[in-house]
Amino acid sequence: MRLEHRIVAVETLVKCGGGMVVVDRSEIMGLLKLPLAGLMSYGNIKDVASDTVHLKKACAKLGSRVSDPFMALSFLALPVIPEFKLTDKGLFEVSMQRFTSLLI
């Protein structure tokens, strides 16, 4: 993903106060606004569920083979999951003591 596309994603999340976003070539494909600490929404459950489904479909359209990519990413930072860690420098494979590619 090119830098300008990542900037669109970051600016979108800053503007809405946090959340989850899918961007393809600077186009926002899906967005779930989570302005409460970046974890919770003011929206009703039906809208949040609909936005979540839309995010998953956008990821699948872009080639993701993971059924719930955002949930999968959320587990990478947990200390109880020892195999991989997501850091500010990339995805770290603990058992091999190296950074690994984020590209599928």
CSV table of N, CA and C in Angstrom, one decimal:
chain,number,residue,atom,x,y,z
A,1,MET,N,0.8,-1.2,0.0
A,1,MET,CA,0.0,0.0,0.0
A,1,MET,C,0.9,1.2,0.0
A,2,ARG,N,0.6,2.1,-0.9
A,2,ARG,CA,1.4,3.4,-1.0
A,2,ARG,C,1.2,4.3,0.2
A,3,LEU,N,2.1,5.1,0.5
A,3,LEU,CA,2.1,6.0,1.6
A,3,LEU,C,0.8,6.9,1.6
A,4,GLU,N,0.5,7.4,0.4
A,4,GLU,CA,-0.6,8.3,0.4
A,4,GLU,C,-2.0,7.6,0.7
A,5,HIS,N,-2.0,6.3,0.4
A,5,HIS,CA,-3.2,5.5,0.7
A,5,HIS,C,-3.3,5.3,2.2
A,6,ARG,N,-2.2,5.1,2.9
A,6,ARG,CA,-2.1,4.9,4.3
A,6,ARG,C,-2.5,6.2,5.0
A,7,ILE,N,-2.1,7.3,4.4
A,7,ILE,CA,-2.4,8.6,5.0
A,7,ILE,C,-3.9,8.9,5.0
A,8,VAL,N,-4.6,8.5,3.9
A,8,VAL,CA,-6.0,8.6,3.8
A,8,VAL,C,-6.7,7.8,5.0
A,9,ALA,N,-6.2,6.6,5.2
A,9,ALA,CA,-6.7,5.7,6.3
A,9,ALA,C,-6.5,6.4,7.7
A,10,VAL,N,-5.3,6.9,7.9
A,10,VAL,CA,-5.0,7.5,9.2
A,10,VAL,C,-5.8,8.8,9.4
A,11,GLU,N,-5.9,9.7,8.4
A,11,GLU,CA,-6.6,10.9,8.5
A,11,GLU,C,-8.1,10.6,8.7
A,12,THR,N,-8.7,9.6,8.1
A,12,THR,CA,-10.0,9.2,8.3
A,12,THR,C,-10.3,8.8,9.7
A,13,LEU,N,-9.4,8.0,10.3
A,13,LEU,CA,-9.6,7.6,11.7
A,13,LEU,C,-9.4,8.7,12.7
A,14,VAL,N,-8.5,9.6,12.4
A,14,VAL,CA,-8.3,10.8,13.2
A,14,VAL,C,-9.6,11.7,13.2
A,15,LYS,N,-10.1,11.9,12.0
A,15,LYS,CA,-11.3,12.7,11.8
A,15,LYS,C,-12.5,12.2,12.6
A,16,CYS,N,-12.7,10.9,12.6
A,16,CYS,CA,-13.9,10.3,13.2
A,16,CYS,C,-13.6,9.9,14.7
A,17,GLY,N,-12.4,10.1,15.2
A,17,GLY,CA,-12.1,9.8,16.6
A,17,GLY,C,-11.7,8.4,16.9
A,18,GLY,N,-11.4,7.6,15.8
A,18,GLY,CA,-11.0,6.2,16.0
A,18,GLY,C,-11.9,5.3,15.3
A,19,GLY,N,-11.5,4.1,15.2
A,19,GLY,CA,-12.4,3.1,14.6
A,19,GLY,C,-11.6,2.1,13.7
A,20,MET,N,-12.3,1.6,12.7
A,20,MET,CA,-11.7,0.7,11.7
A,20,MET,C,-12.0,1.1,10.3
A,21,VAL,N,-11.0,1.0,9.4
A,21,VAL,CA,-11.2,1.5,8.1
A,21,VAL,C,-10.6,0.6,7.1
A,22,VAL,N,-11.2,0.5,5.9
A,22,VAL,CA,-10.6,-0.3,4.8
A,22,VAL,C,-10.4,0.7,3.7
A,23,VAL,N,-9.2,0.8,3.2
A,23,VAL,CA,-8.9,1.8,2.1
A,23,VAL,C,-8.3,1.0,0.9
A,24,ASP,N,-8.7,1.4,-0.3
A,24,ASP,CA,-8.1,0.8,-1.5
A,24,ASP,C,-7.8,2.0,-2.4
A,25,ARG,N,-6.5,2.2,-2.7
A,25,ARG,CA,-6.1,3.3,-3.6
A,25,ARG,C,-6.7,4.6,-3.2
A,26,SER,N,-6.6,5.0,-2.0
A,26,SER,CA,-7.2,6.2,-1.4
A,26,SER,C,-8.7,6.3,-1.4
A,27,GLU,N,-9.4,5.3,-1.7
A,27,GLU,CA,-10.8,5.2,-1.6
A,27,GLU,C,-11.2,4.5,-0.4
A,28,ILE,N,-12.1,5.1,0.4
A,28,ILE,CA,-12.6,4.4,1.7
A,28,ILE,C,-13.6,3.4,1.3
A,29,MET,N,-13.3,2.1,1.5
A,29,MET,CA,-14.2,1.0,1.1
A,29,MET,C,-15.1,0.7,2.3
A,30,GLY,N,-14.7,1.0,3.5
A,30,GLY,CA,-15.6,0.6,4.7
A,30,GLY,C,-15.0,1.4,5.9
A,31,LEU,N,-16.0,1.7,6.8
A,31,LEU,CA,-15.6,2.5,8.0
A,31,LEU,C,-16.5,2.2,9.1
A,32,LEU,N,-16.0,1.9,10.2
A,32,LEU,CA,-16.7,1.7,11.5
A,32,LEU,C,-16.2,2.8,12.4
A,33,LYS,N,-17.0,3.8,12.8
A,33,LYS,CA,-16.5,4.8,13.7
A,33,LYS,C,-16.6,4.3,15.1
A,34,LEU,N,-15.5,4.5,15.8
A,34,LEU,CA,-15.4,4.1,17.2
A,34,LEU,C,-14.8,5.2,18.0
A,35,PRO,N,-15.6,6.3,18.2
A,35,PRO,CA,-15.0,7.5,18.9
A,35,PRO,C,-14.8,7.4,20.4
A,36,LEU,N,-15.3,6.4,21.0
A,36,LEU,CA,-15.1,6.3,22.5
A,36,LEU,C,-13.9,5.4,22.7
A,37,ALA,N,-12.7,6.1,22.9
A,37,ALA,CA,-11.4,5.5,23.1
A,37,ALA,C,-11.0,4.6,22.0
A,38,GLY,N,-11.6,4.8,20.8
A,38,GLY,CA,-11.2,3.9,19.6
A,38,GLY,C,-11.8,2.5,19.7
A,39,LEU,N,-12.6,2.3,20.7
A,39,LEU,CA,-13.1,0.9,21.0
A,39,LEU,C,-14.6,0.8,21.0
A,40,MET,N,-15.4,1.9,21.2
A,40,MET,CA,-16.8,1.8,21.3
A,40,MET,C,-17.5,2.9,20.4
A,41,SER,N,-18.7,2.6,20.1
A,41,SER,CA,-19.5,3.5,19.2
A,41,SER,C,-20.7,4.1,19.9
A,42,TYR,N,-21.1,5.3,19.4
A,42,TYR,CA,-22.3,5.9,19.9
A,42,TYR,C,-23.5,5.3,19.1
A,43,GLY,N,-23.2,4.6,18.0
A,43,GLY,CA,-24.3,4.1,17.1
A,43,GLY,C,-25.1,3.0,17.7
A,44,ASN,N,-26.2,2.7,17.1
A,44,ASN,CA,-27.1,1.6,17.6
A,44,ASN,C,-26.5,0.3,17.1
A,45,ILE,N,-26.9,-0.8,17.7
A,45,ILE,CA,-26.3,-2.1,17.4
A,45,ILE,C,-26.5,-2.5,15.9
A,46,LYS,N,-27.6,-2.2,15.4
A,46,LYS,CA,-27.9,-2.5,14.0
A,46,LYS,C,-26.9,-1.8,13.0
A,47,ASP,N,-26.7,-0.6,13.2
A,47,ASP,CA,-25.7,0.2,12.4
A,47,ASP,C,-24.3,-0.3,12.6
A,48,VAL,N,-23.9,-0.6,13.8
A,48,VAL,CA,-22.6,-1.1,14.1
A,48,VAL,C,-22.4,-2.5,13.4
A,49,ALA,N,-23.4,-3.3,13.6
A,49,ALA,CA,-23.3,-4.7,13.0
A,49,ALA,C,-23.2,-4.6,11.4
A,50,SER,N,-24.0,-3.7,10.9
A,50,SER,CA,-24.0,-3.5,9.4
A,50,SER,C,-22.6,-3.0,8.9
A,51,ASP,N,-22.1,-2.0,9.6
A,51,ASP,CA,-20.8,-1.5,9.3
A,51,ASP,C,-19.7,-2.5,9.4
A,52,THR,N,-19.8,-3.4,10.4
A,52,THR,CA,-18.8,-4.5,10.6
A,52,THR,C,-18.9,-5.5,9.5
A,53,VAL,N,-20.1,-5.8,9.1
A,53,VAL,CA,-20.2,-6.8,7.9
A,53,VAL,C,-19.6,-6.1,6.7
A,54,HIS,N,-19.9,-4.8,6.5
A,54,HIS,CA,-19.4,-4.1,5.3
A,54,HIS,C,-17.9,-4.1,5.3
A,55,LEU,N,-17.2,-3.9,6.5
A,55,LEU,CA,-15.8,-3.9,6.6
A,55,LEU,C,-15.2,-5.3,6.2
A,56,LYS,N,-15.9,-6.4,6.7
A,56,LYS,CA,-15.4,-7.7,6.4
A,56,LYS,C,-15.5,-8.0,4.9
A,57,LYS,N,-16.6,-7.5,4.3
A,57,LYS,CA,-16.8,-7.7,2.8
A,57,LYS,C,-15.8,-6.9,2.0
A,58,ALA,N,-15.4,-5.7,2.5
A,58,ALA,CA,-14.4,-4.9,1.8
A,58,ALA,C,-13.1,-5.6,1.9
A,59,CYS,N,-12.8,-6.2,3.0
A,59,CYS,CA,-11.5,-6.9,3.2
A,59,CYS,C,-11.4,-8.1,2.2
A,60,ALA,N,-12.5,-8.8,2.2
A,60,ALA,CA,-12.6,-10.0,1.3
A,60,ALA,C,-12.5,-9.6,-0.2
A,61,LYS,N,-13.1,-8.5,-0.5
A,61,LYS,CA,-13.0,-8.0,-1.9
A,61,LYS,C,-11.6,-7.7,-2.3
A,62,LEU,N,-10.8,-7.2,-1.3
A,62,LEU,CA,-9.4,-6.9,-1.5
A,62,LEU,C,-8.5,-8.1,-1.4
A,63,GLY,N,-9.1,-9.3,-1.2
A,63,GLY,CA,-8.2,-10.5,-1.2
A,63,GLY,C,-8.0,-11.1,0.1
A,64,SER,N,-8.5,-10.6,1.2
A,64,SER,CA,-8.3,-11.2,2.5
A,64,SER,C,-9.0,-12.6,2.6
A,65,ARG,N,-8.3,-13.6,3.1
A,65,ARG,CA,-8.8,-14.9,3.2
A,65,ARG,C,-9.2,-15.2,4.7
A,66,VAL,N,-9.0,-14.2,5.5
A,66,VAL,CA,-9.3,-14.3,7.0
A,66,VAL,C,-10.8,-13.9,7.1
A,67,SER,N,-11.6,-14.7,7.9
A,67,SER,CA,-13.0,-14.4,8.0
A,67,SER,C,-13.3,-13.1,8.8
A,68,ASP,N,-12.4,-12.8,9.7
A,68,ASP,CA,-12.6,-11.6,10.5
A,68,ASP,C,-11.2,-10.9,10.7
A,69,PRO,N,-10.7,-10.2,9.7
A,69,PRO,CA,-9.4,-9.7,9.8
A,69,PRO,C,-9.1,-8.7,11.0
A,70,PHE,N,-10.1,-7.9,11.3
A,70,PHE,CA,-9.9,-7.0,12.4
A,70,PHE,C,-9.8,-7.7,13.7
A,71,MET,N,-10.6,-8.7,13.9
A,71,MET,CA,-10.5,-9.5,15.2
A,71,MET,C,-9.1,-10.2,15.2
A,72,ALA,N,-8.7,-10.7,14.1
A,72,ALA,CA,-7.4,-11.4,14.1
A,72,ALA,C,-6.3,-10.4,14.4
A,73,LEU,N,-6.3,-9.2,13.9
A,73,LEU,CA,-5.3,-8.2,14.2
A,73,LEU,C,-5.3,-7.8,15.7
A,74,SER,N,-6.5,-7.7,16.3
A,74,SER,CA,-6.6,-7.3,17.7
A,74,SER,C,-6.0,-8.3,18.6
A,75,PHE,N,-5.9,-9.5,18.2
A,75,PHE,CA,-5.2,-10.5,19.1
A,75,PHE,C,-3.7,-10.5,19.0
A,76,LEU,N,-3.2,-9.9,18.0
A,76,LEU,CA,-1.7,-9.8,17.8
A,76,LEU,C,-1.0,-9.1,18.9
A,77,ALA,N,-1.6,-8.1,19.5
A,77,ALA,CA,-1.0,-7.4,20.6
A,77,ALA,C,-1.1,-8.0,22.0
A,78,LEU,N,-1.9,-9.1,22.1
A,78,LEU,CA,-2.1,-9.7,23.4
A,78,LEU,C,-0.8,-10.5,23.8
A,79,PRO,N,-0.4,-10.3,25.1
A,79,PRO,CA,0.8,-11.0,25.5
A,79,PRO,C,0.5,-12.5,25.7
A,80,VAL,N,-0.7,-12.9,25.8
A,80,VAL,CA,-1.0,-14.4,25.9
A,80,VAL,C,-0.9,-15.1,24.6
A,81,ILE,N,-0.7,-14.4,23.5
A,81,ILE,CA,-0.5,-15.0,22.2
A,81,ILE,C,1.0,-14.9,21.8
A,82,PRO,N,1.8,-15.9,22.1
A,82,PRO,CA,3.2,-15.8,22.0
A,82,PRO,C,3.8,-15.8,20.6
A,83,GLU,N,3.1,-16.3,19.6
A,83,GLU,CA,3.8,-16.6,18.3
A,83,GLU,C,4.1,-15.3,17.5
A,84,PHE,N,3.2,-14.4,17.4
A,84,PHE,CA,3.3,-13.2,16.6
A,84,PHE,C,3.0,-11.9,17.5
A,85,LYS,N,3.7,-10.9,17.2
A,85,LYS,CA,3.4,-9.6,17.9
A,85,LYS,C,3.4,-8.5,16.8
A,86,LEU,N,2.4,-7.6,16.9
A,86,LEU,CA,2.4,-6.5,16.0
A,86,LEU,C,3.0,-5.3,16.7
A,87,THR,N,4.0,-4.8,16.1
A,87,THR,CA,4.8,-3.6,16.7
A,87,THR,C,4.7,-2.4,15.8
A,88,ASP,N,5.3,-1.3,16.2
A,88,ASP,CA,5.4,-0.1,15.4
A,88,ASP,C,6.3,-0.3,14.2
A,89,LYS,N,7.1,-1.4,14.3
A,89,LYS,CA,8.1,-1.6,13.2
A,89,LYS,C,7.6,-2.8,12.3
A,90,GLY,N,6.4,-3.4,12.6
A,90,GLY,CA,5.9,-4.4,11.7
A,90,GLY,C,5.5,-5.6,12.5
A,91,LEU,N,5.2,-6.7,11.8
A,91,LEU,CA,4.8,-8.0,12.4
A,91,LEU,C,6.1,-8.8,12.8
A,92,PHE,N,6.2,-9.1,14.1
A,92,PHE,CA,7.4,-9.9,14.6
A,92,PHE,C,7.0,-11.3,14.9
A,93,GLU,N,7.7,-12.2,14.3
A,93,GLU,CA,7.6,-13.7,14.5
A,93,GLU,C,8.5,-14.1,15.6
A,94,VAL,N,7.9,-14.3,16.8
A,94,VAL,CA,8.7,-14.5,18.0
A,94,VAL,C,9.5,-15.8,17.9
A,95,SER,N,9.0,-16.9,17.5
A,95,SER,CA,9.8,-18.1,17.5
A,95,SER,C,11.0,-18.0,16.5
A,96,MET,N,10.9,-17.2,15.5
A,96,MET,CA,12.1,-17.1,14.6
A,96,MET,C,12.9,-15.8,14.9
A,97,GLN,N,12.4,-15.0,15.8
A,97,GLN,CA,13.1,-13.8,16.2
A,97,GLN,C,13.4,-12.9,15.0
A,98,ARG,N,12.4,-12.7,14.2
A,98,ARG,CA,12.5,-11.8,13.0
A,98,ARG,C,11.2,-11.2,12.6
A,99,PHE,N,11.3,-10.1,11.9
A,99,PHE,CA,10.1,-9.4,11.3
A,99,PHE,C,9.7,-10.2,10.1
A,100,THR,N,8.4,-10.3,9.9
A,100,THR,CA,7.9,-11.0,8.7
A,100,THR,C,7.0,-10.1,7.9
A,101,SER,N,6.7,-10.4,6.7
A,101,SER,CA,5.9,-9.6,5.8
A,101,SER,C,4.5,-9.5,6.2
A,102,LEU,N,3.9,-8.4,6.0
A,102,LEU,CA,2.4,-8.2,6.3
A,102,LEU,C,1.6,-8.5,5.0
A,103,LEU,N,2.3,-8.6,3.9
A,103,LEU,CA,1.6,-8.8,2.6
A,103,LEU,C,1.2,-10.3,2.5
A,104,ILE,N,0.0,-10.4,1.9
A,104,ILE,CA,-0.5,-11.8,1.7
A,104,ILE,C,-0.1,-12.3,0.3
